[in-house]
Coordinates of C-alpha atoms and ligand atoms in Angstrom, one line a residue:
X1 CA 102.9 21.5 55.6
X2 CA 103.0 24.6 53.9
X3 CA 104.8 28.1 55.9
X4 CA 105.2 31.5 54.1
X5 CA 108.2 32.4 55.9
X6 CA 109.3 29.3 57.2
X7 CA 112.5 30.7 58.4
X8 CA 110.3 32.6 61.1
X9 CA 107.8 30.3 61.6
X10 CA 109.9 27.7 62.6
X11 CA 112.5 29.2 63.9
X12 CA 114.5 27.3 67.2
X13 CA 113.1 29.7 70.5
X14 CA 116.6 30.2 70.9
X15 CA 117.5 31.7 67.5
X16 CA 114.0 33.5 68.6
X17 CA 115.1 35.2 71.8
X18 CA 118.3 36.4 69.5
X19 CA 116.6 38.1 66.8
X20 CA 114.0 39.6 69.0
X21 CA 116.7 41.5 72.0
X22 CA 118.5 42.6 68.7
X23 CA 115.3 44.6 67.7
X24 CA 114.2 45.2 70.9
X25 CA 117.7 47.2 71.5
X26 CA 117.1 49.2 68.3
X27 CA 113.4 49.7 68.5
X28 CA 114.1 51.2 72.3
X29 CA 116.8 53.6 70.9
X30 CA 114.9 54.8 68.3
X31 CA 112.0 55.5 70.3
X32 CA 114.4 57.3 72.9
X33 CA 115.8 59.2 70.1
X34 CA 112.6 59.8 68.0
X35 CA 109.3 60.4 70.4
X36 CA 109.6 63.0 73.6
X37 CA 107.0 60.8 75.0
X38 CA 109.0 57.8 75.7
X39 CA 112.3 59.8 76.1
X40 CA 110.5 61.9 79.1
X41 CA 109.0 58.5 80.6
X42 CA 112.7 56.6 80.5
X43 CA 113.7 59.5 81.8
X44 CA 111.6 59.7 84.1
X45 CA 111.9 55.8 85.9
X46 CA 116.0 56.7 84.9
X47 CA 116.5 53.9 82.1
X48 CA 118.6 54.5 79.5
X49 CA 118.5 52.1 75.6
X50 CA 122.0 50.8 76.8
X51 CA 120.5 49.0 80.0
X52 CA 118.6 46.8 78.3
X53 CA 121.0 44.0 77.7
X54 CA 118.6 41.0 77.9
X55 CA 114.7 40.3 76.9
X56 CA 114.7 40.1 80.5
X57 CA 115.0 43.9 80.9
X58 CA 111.7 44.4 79.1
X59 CA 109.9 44.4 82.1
X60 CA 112.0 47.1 83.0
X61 CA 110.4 49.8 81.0
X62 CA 107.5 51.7 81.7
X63 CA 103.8 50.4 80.0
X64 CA 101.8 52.2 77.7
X65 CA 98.4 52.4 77.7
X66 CA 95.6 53.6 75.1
X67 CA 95.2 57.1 76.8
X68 CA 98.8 58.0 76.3
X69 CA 97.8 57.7 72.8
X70 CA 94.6 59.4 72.9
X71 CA 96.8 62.4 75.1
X72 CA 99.4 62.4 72.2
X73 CA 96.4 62.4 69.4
X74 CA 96.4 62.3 66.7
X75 CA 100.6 61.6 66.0
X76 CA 102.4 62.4 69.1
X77 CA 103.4 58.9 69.6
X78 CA 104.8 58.7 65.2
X79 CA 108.6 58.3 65.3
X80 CA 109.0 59.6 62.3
X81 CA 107.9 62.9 60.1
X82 CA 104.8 62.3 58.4
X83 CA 106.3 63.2 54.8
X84 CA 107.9 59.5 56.0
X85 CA 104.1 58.4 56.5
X86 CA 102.5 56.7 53.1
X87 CA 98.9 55.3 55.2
X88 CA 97.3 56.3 57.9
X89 CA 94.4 53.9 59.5
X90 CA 92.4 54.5 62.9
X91 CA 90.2 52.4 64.9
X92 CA 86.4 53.3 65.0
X93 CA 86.5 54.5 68.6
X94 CA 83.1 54.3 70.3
X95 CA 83.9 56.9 73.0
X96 CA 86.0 59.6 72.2
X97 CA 88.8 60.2 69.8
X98 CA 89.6 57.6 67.4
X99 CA 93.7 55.5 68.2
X100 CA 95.8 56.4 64.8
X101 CA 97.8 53.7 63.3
X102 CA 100.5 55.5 60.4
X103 CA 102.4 53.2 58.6
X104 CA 105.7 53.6 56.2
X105 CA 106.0 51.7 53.2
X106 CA 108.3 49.3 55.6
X107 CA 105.9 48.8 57.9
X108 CA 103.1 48.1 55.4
X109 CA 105.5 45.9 53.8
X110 CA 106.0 44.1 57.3
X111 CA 101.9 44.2 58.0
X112 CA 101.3 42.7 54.4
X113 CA 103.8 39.3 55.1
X114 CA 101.9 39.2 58.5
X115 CA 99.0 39.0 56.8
X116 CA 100.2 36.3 53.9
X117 CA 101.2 34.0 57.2
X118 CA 97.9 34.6 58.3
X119 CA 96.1 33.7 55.6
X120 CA 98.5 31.0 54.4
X121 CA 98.1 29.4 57.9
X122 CA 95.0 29.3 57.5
X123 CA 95.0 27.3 54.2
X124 CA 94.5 30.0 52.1
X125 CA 96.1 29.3 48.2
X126 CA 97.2 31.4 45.3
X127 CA 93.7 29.1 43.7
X128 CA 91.7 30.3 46.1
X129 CA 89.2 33.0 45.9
X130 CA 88.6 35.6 48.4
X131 CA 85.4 37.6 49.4
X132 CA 86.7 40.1 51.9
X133 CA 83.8 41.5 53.6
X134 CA 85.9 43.1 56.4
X135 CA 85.0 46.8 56.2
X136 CA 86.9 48.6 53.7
X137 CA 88.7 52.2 54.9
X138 CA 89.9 53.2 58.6
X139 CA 89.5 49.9 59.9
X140 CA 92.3 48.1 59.5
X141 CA 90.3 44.7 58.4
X142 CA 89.8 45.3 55.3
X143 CA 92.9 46.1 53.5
X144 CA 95.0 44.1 55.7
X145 CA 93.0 41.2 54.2
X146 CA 93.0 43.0 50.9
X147 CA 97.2 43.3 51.2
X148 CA 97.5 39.6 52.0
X149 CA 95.4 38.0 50.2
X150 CA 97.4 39.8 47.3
X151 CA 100.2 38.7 48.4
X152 CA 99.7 35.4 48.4
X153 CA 97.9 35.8 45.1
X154 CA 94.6 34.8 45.7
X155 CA 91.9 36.5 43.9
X156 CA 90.6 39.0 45.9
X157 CA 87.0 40.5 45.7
X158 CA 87.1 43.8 47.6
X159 CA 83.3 43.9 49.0
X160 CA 83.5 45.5 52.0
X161 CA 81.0 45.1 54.9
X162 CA 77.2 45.6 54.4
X163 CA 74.9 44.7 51.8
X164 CA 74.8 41.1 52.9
X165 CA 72.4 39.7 50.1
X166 CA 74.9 41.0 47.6
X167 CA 77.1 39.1 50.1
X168 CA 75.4 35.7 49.2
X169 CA 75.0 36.6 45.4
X170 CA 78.6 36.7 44.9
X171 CA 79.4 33.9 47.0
X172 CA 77.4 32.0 44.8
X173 CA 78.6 33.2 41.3
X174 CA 81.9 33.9 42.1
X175 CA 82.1 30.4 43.1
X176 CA 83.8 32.0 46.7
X177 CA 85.9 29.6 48.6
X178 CA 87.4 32.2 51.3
X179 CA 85.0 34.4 53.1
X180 CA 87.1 37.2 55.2
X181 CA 84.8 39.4 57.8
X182 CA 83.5 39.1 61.3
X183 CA 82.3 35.8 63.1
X184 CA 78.8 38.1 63.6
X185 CA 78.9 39.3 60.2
X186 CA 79.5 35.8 59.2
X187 CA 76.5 34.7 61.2
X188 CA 74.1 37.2 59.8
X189 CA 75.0 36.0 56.1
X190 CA 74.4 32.3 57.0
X191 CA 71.1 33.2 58.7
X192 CA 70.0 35.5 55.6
X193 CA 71.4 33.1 53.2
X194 CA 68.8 30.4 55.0
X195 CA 66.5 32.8 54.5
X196 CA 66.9 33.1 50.8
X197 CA 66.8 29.3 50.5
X198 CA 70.8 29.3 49.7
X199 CA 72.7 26.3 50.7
X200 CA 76.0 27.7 51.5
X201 CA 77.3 24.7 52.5
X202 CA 76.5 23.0 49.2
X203 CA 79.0 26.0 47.8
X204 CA 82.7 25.8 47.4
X205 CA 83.1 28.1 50.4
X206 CA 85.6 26.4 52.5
X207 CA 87.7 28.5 54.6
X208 CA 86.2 31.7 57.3
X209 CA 89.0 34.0 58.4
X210 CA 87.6 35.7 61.1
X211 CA 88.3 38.4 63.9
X212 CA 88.2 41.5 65.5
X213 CA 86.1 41.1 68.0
X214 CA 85.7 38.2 70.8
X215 CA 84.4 35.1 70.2
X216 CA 83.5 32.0 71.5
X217 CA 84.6 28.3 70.6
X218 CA 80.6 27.3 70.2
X219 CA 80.0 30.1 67.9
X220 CA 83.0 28.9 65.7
X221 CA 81.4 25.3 66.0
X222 CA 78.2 27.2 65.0
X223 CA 79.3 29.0 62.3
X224 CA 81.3 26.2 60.6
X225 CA 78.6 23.8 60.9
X226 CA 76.3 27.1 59.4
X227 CA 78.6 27.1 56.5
X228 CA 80.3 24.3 55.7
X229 CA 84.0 25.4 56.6
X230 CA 86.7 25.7 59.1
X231 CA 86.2 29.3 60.7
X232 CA 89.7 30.1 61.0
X233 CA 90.3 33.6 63.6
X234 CA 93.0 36.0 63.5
X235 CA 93.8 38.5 66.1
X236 CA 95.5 41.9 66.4
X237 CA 94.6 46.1 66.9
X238 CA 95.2 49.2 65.1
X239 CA 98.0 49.6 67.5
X240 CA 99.9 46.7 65.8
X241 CA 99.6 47.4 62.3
X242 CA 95.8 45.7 62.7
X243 CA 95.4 42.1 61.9
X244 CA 97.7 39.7 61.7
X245 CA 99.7 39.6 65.0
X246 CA 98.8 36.2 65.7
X247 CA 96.3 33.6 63.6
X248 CA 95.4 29.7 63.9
X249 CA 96.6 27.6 62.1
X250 CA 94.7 24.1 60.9
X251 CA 95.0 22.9 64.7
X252 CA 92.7 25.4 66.0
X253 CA 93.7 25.3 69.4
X254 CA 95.4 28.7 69.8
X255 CA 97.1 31.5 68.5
X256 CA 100.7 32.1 66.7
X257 CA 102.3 35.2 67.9
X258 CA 104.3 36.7 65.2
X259 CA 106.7 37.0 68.1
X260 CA 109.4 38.4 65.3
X261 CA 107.4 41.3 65.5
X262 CA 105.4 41.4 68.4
X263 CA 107.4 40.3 71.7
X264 CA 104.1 39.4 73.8
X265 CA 103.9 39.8 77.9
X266 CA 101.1 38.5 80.2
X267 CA 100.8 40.7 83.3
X268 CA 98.3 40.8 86.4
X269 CA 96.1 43.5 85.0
X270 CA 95.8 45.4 88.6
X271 CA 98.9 44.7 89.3
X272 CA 101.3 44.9 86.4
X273 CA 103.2 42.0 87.2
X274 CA 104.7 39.6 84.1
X275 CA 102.8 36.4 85.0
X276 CA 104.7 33.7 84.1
X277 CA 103.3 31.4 80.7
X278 CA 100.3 29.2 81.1
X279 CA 98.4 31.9 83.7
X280 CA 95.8 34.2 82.7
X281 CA 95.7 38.1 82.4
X282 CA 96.0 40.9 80.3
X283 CA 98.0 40.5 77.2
X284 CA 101.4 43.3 76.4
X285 CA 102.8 43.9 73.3
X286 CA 106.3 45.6 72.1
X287 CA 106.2 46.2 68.6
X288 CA 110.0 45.5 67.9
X289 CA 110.0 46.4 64.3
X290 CA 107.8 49.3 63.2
X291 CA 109.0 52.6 62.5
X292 CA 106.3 55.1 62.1
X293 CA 104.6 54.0 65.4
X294 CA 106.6 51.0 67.4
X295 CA 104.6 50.7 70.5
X296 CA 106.3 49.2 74.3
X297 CA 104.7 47.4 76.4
X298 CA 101.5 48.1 75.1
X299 CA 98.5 47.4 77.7
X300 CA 96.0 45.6 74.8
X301 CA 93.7 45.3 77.9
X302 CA 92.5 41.8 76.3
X303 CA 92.8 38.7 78.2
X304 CA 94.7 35.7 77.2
X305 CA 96.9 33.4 78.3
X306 CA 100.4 32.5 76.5
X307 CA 101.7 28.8 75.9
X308 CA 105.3 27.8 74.7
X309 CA 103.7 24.5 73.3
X310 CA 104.9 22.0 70.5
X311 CA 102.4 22.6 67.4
X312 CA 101.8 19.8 65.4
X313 CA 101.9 22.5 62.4
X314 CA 105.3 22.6 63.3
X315 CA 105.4 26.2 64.1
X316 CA 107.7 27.4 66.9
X317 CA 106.1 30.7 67.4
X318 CA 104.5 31.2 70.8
X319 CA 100.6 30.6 71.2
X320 CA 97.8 33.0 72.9
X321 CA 94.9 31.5 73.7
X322 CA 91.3 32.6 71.9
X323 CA 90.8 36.3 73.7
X324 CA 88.3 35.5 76.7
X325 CA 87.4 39.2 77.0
X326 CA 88.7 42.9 77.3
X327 CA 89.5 43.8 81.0
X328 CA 87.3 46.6 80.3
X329 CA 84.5 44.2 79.1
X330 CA 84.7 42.3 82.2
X331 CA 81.1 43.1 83.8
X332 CA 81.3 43.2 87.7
X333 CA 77.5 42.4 88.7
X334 CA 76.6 42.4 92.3
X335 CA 80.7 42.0 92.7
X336 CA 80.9 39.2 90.6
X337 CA 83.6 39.7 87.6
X338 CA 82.2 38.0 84.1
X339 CA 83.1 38.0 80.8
X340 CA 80.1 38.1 77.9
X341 CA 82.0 35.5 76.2
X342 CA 81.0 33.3 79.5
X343 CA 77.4 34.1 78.9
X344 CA 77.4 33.3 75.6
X345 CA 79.2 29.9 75.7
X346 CA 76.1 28.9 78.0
X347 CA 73.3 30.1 75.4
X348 CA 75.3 28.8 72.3
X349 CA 74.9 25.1 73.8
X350 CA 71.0 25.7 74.3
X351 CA 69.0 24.4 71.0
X352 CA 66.0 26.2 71.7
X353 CA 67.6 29.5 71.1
X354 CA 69.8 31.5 68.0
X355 CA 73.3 33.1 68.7
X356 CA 72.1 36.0 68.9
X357 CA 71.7 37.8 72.3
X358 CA 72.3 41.6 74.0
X359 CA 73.1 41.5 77.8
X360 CA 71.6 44.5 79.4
X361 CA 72.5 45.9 83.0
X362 CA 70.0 47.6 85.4
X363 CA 70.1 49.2 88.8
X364 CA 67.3 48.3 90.8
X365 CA 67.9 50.3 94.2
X366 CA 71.2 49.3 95.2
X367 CA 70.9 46.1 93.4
X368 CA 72.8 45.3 90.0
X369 CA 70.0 43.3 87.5
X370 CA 71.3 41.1 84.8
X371 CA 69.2 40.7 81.9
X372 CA 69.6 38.9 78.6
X373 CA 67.6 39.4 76.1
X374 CA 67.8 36.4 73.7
X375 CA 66.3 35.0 69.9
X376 CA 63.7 32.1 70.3
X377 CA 64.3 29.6 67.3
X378 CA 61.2 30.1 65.1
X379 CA 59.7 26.8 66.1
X380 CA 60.2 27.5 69.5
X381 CA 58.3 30.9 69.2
X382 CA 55.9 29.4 67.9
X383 CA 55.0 27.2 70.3
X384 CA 53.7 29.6 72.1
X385 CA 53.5 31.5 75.7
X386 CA 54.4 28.1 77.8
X387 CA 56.8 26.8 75.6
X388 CA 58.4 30.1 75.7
X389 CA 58.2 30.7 79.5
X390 CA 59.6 26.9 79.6
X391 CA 62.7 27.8 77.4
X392 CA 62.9 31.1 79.3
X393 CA 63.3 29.4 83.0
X394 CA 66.0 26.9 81.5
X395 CA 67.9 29.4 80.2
X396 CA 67.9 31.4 83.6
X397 CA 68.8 27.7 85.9
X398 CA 71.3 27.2 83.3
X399 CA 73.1 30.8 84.1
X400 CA 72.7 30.3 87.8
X401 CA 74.1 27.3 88.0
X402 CA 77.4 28.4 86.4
X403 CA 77.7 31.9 87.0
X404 CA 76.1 32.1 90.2
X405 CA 74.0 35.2 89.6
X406 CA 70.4 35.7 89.3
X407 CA 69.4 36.6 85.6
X408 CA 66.1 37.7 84.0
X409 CA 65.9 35.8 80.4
X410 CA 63.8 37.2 77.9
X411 CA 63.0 35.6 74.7
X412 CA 62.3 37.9 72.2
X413 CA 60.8 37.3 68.6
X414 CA 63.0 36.0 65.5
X415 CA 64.7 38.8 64.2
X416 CA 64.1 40.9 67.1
X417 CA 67.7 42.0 67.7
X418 CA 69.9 44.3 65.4
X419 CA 72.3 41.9 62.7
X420 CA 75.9 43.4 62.9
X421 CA 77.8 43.6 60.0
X422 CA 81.0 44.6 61.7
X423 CA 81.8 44.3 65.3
X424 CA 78.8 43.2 67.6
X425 CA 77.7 45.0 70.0
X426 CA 76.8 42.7 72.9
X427 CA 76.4 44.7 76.3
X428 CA 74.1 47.2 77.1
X429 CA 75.2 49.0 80.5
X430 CA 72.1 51.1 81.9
X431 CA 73.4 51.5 85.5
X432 CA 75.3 54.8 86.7
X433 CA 78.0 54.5 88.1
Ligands
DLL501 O1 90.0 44.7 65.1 C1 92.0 44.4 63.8 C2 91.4 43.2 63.2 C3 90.8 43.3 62.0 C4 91.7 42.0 63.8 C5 90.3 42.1 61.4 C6 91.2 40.8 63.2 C7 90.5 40.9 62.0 P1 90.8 47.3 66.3 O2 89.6 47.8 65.6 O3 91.9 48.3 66.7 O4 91.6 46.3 65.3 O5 90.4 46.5 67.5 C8 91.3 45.8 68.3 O6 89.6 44.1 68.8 O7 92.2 44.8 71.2 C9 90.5 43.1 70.7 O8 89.8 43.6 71.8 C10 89.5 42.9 69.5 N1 89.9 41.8 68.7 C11 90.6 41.8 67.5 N2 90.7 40.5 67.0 C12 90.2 39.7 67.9 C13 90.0 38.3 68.1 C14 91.1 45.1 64.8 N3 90.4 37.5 67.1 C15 90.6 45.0 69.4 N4 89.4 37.8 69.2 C16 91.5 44.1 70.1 C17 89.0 38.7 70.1 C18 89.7 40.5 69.0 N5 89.1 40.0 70.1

């Protein structure tokens, strides 16, 4: 079994819980000391750095959420001047003003060896080479790929996003055997590369790392079947640095927290409440060594649940589960709470149908309407009006029998719906609320 930092990777939880109060104590002075904005809010619920004496007392101080950061925009929240800063990333931001993520060179340092454990967990070798199609610039995907893979010495093609029959020529002559992007992105390649009468899996390709957006365990059964490969996910936000706060390794079955780092909380996500490990909510983050930007108790709004298991990889570092949603994401339809990543678990196991889907949401009267609009195989489309109506009904039973809810199915044409080549877009919401 190979680590890159096997000293943290295996390190005894006890040895663990030492290292990370240490950090925690500084990181909560230096905030105090460095950023009004915490100072006012300890000051505020009277905590001082000296009374946090145990891990315990993390729960002690006050969350953060992403609108103190879009309040403090663009570098309220930076601890330190920004002569100090050396990059500055942001996430893309659908509504409203983008969340800045400055880095000094110790904290890209820091995001770069998160990033070698990430892709060294994931097999990744100095032999290997690496098509990063993560896109390249203020998201953080790309170069934190870029950085790693470096690191780890790996030759790295720097492609970026887009383009995706350029994509498949250089998978092919490159003789590619990492492919770095999306699981969507990494979807619409296979499906183009079919197209083009490319037999990926024929090709060296053998490892995916994938992320940044939700995904389900049948799309990463799709996708590796697709293309040949274990499709390996890592997870983590602009807040954090970007990827790299916690990545699978060859068991699949979970996350590793780079709990160094990152100390991780589950709370209630009404509530607030730590949940204890093994329950279900929304997942907290206090970055305990950053400097430009050290974030505590950080509400990611992504669900997860955290497990303290044994790892046959032999890592000690805590687990999250694969993100089941974004509290935000959750879709309450006619008061019943669920996840897109529910809906498409259900279609991915239908054979009749490609992964590819939008979930739209009317208001008829007072009535929420859920419709899917969903990719007939070609065969199936052309089989015509009944075959399609027959698929169509299946579909719906199938929904209704798990999710309860009453759902219009529509199969639409091959093709029909828009290929991502970064983060999906999954949910169309037409009600007003
Ligand atoms: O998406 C960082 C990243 C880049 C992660 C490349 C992995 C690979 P943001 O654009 O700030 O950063 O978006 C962060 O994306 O809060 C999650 O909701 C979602 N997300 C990221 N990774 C995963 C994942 C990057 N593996 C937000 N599974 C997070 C599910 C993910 N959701």
């Amino acid at each position: 079994m190979e680590y890159w930092d096997e000293k943290f990777e295996t390190m005894p939880p006890e040895g663990m819980r030492q290292f990370q109060l240490e950090h925690l104590k500084k990181t909560v002075k230096w905030v105090y000391e460095k950023v009004p904005f915490y100072r006012n809010k300890f000051d505020e619920q009277g905590i001082k750095p000296e009374d946090i004496k145990t891990l315990e007392d993390l729960s002690r101080l006050p969350f953060t959420a992403k609108t103190d950061l879009r309040d403090n925009y663009p570098f309220g929240l930076c601890a330190v001047p920004l002569s100090e800063v050396v990059r500055i990333h942001a996430s893309s931001g659908t509504t409203g003003k983008p969340i800045t993520g400055p880095y000094t060179a110790d904290d890209l340092e820091q995001w770069t060896e998160c990033m070698a454990r990430t892709l060294c967990a994931h097999g990744v070798r100095s032999t290997d080479i690496c098509q990063n199609a993560y896109g390249m610039g203020l998201f953080t995907g790309g170069l934190g790929i870029h950085q790693g893979a470096t690191r780890i010495g790996a030759a790295v093609i720097p492609i970026s996003s887009g383009q995706t029959e350029r994509q498949i020529l250089v998978l092919q002559d490159f003789a590619v055997t990492v492919l770095c992007c999306t699981p969507t992105y990494a979807l619409t390649i296979a499906e183009r590369a079919e197209e083009m009468d490319v037999k990926i899996r024929d090709l060296p390709l053998r490892i995916g790392c994938f992320g940044a957006e939700p995904w389900t365990i049948e799309m990463r059964k799709e996708i590796e079947h697709r293309l040949g490969i274990k499709a390996m996910e890592t997870y983590g936000l602009t807040e954090f640095g970007g990827p790299g706060t916690s990545y699978d390794c060859i068991e699949q079955n979970g996350l590793h927290i780079n709990e160094d780092h990152f100390i991780p909380e589950v709370v209630d996500p009404v509530t607030g409440d730590v949940l204890p490990l093994g329950t279900k909510g929304e997942l907290v983050f206090t970055a305990i060594q950053r400097e430009a930007m050290p974030m505590i108790r950080y509400r990611t709004r992504d669900i997860t649940t955290l497990r303290r298991v044994r790892c046959e990889c032999g890592r000690t570092l805590i687990k999250m589960d694969k993100v089941y949603g974004r509290s935000d994401d959750m879709l309450i339809i006619s008061g019943v709470n669920v996840f897109p990543s529910q809906i498409e678990s259900l279609l991915l196991d239908i054979p009749e149908i490609e992964p590819q889907y939008v979930i739209i949401l009317r208001k008829k009267g007072y009535l929420d309407q859920l419709h899917v609009d969903v990719e007939a195989k070609r065969e199936t489309y052309e089989g015509g009006p009944q075959k399609i109506a027959e698929v169509e009904k299946k579909v719906e039973a199938k929904i209704r029998g798990i999710i309860g809810l009453g759902v219009r199915i529509r199969l639409v044409p091959p093709k029909a719906i828009t290929r991502s080549e970064g983060k999906a877009k999954r949910v169309i919401d037409e009600r007003k609320i």
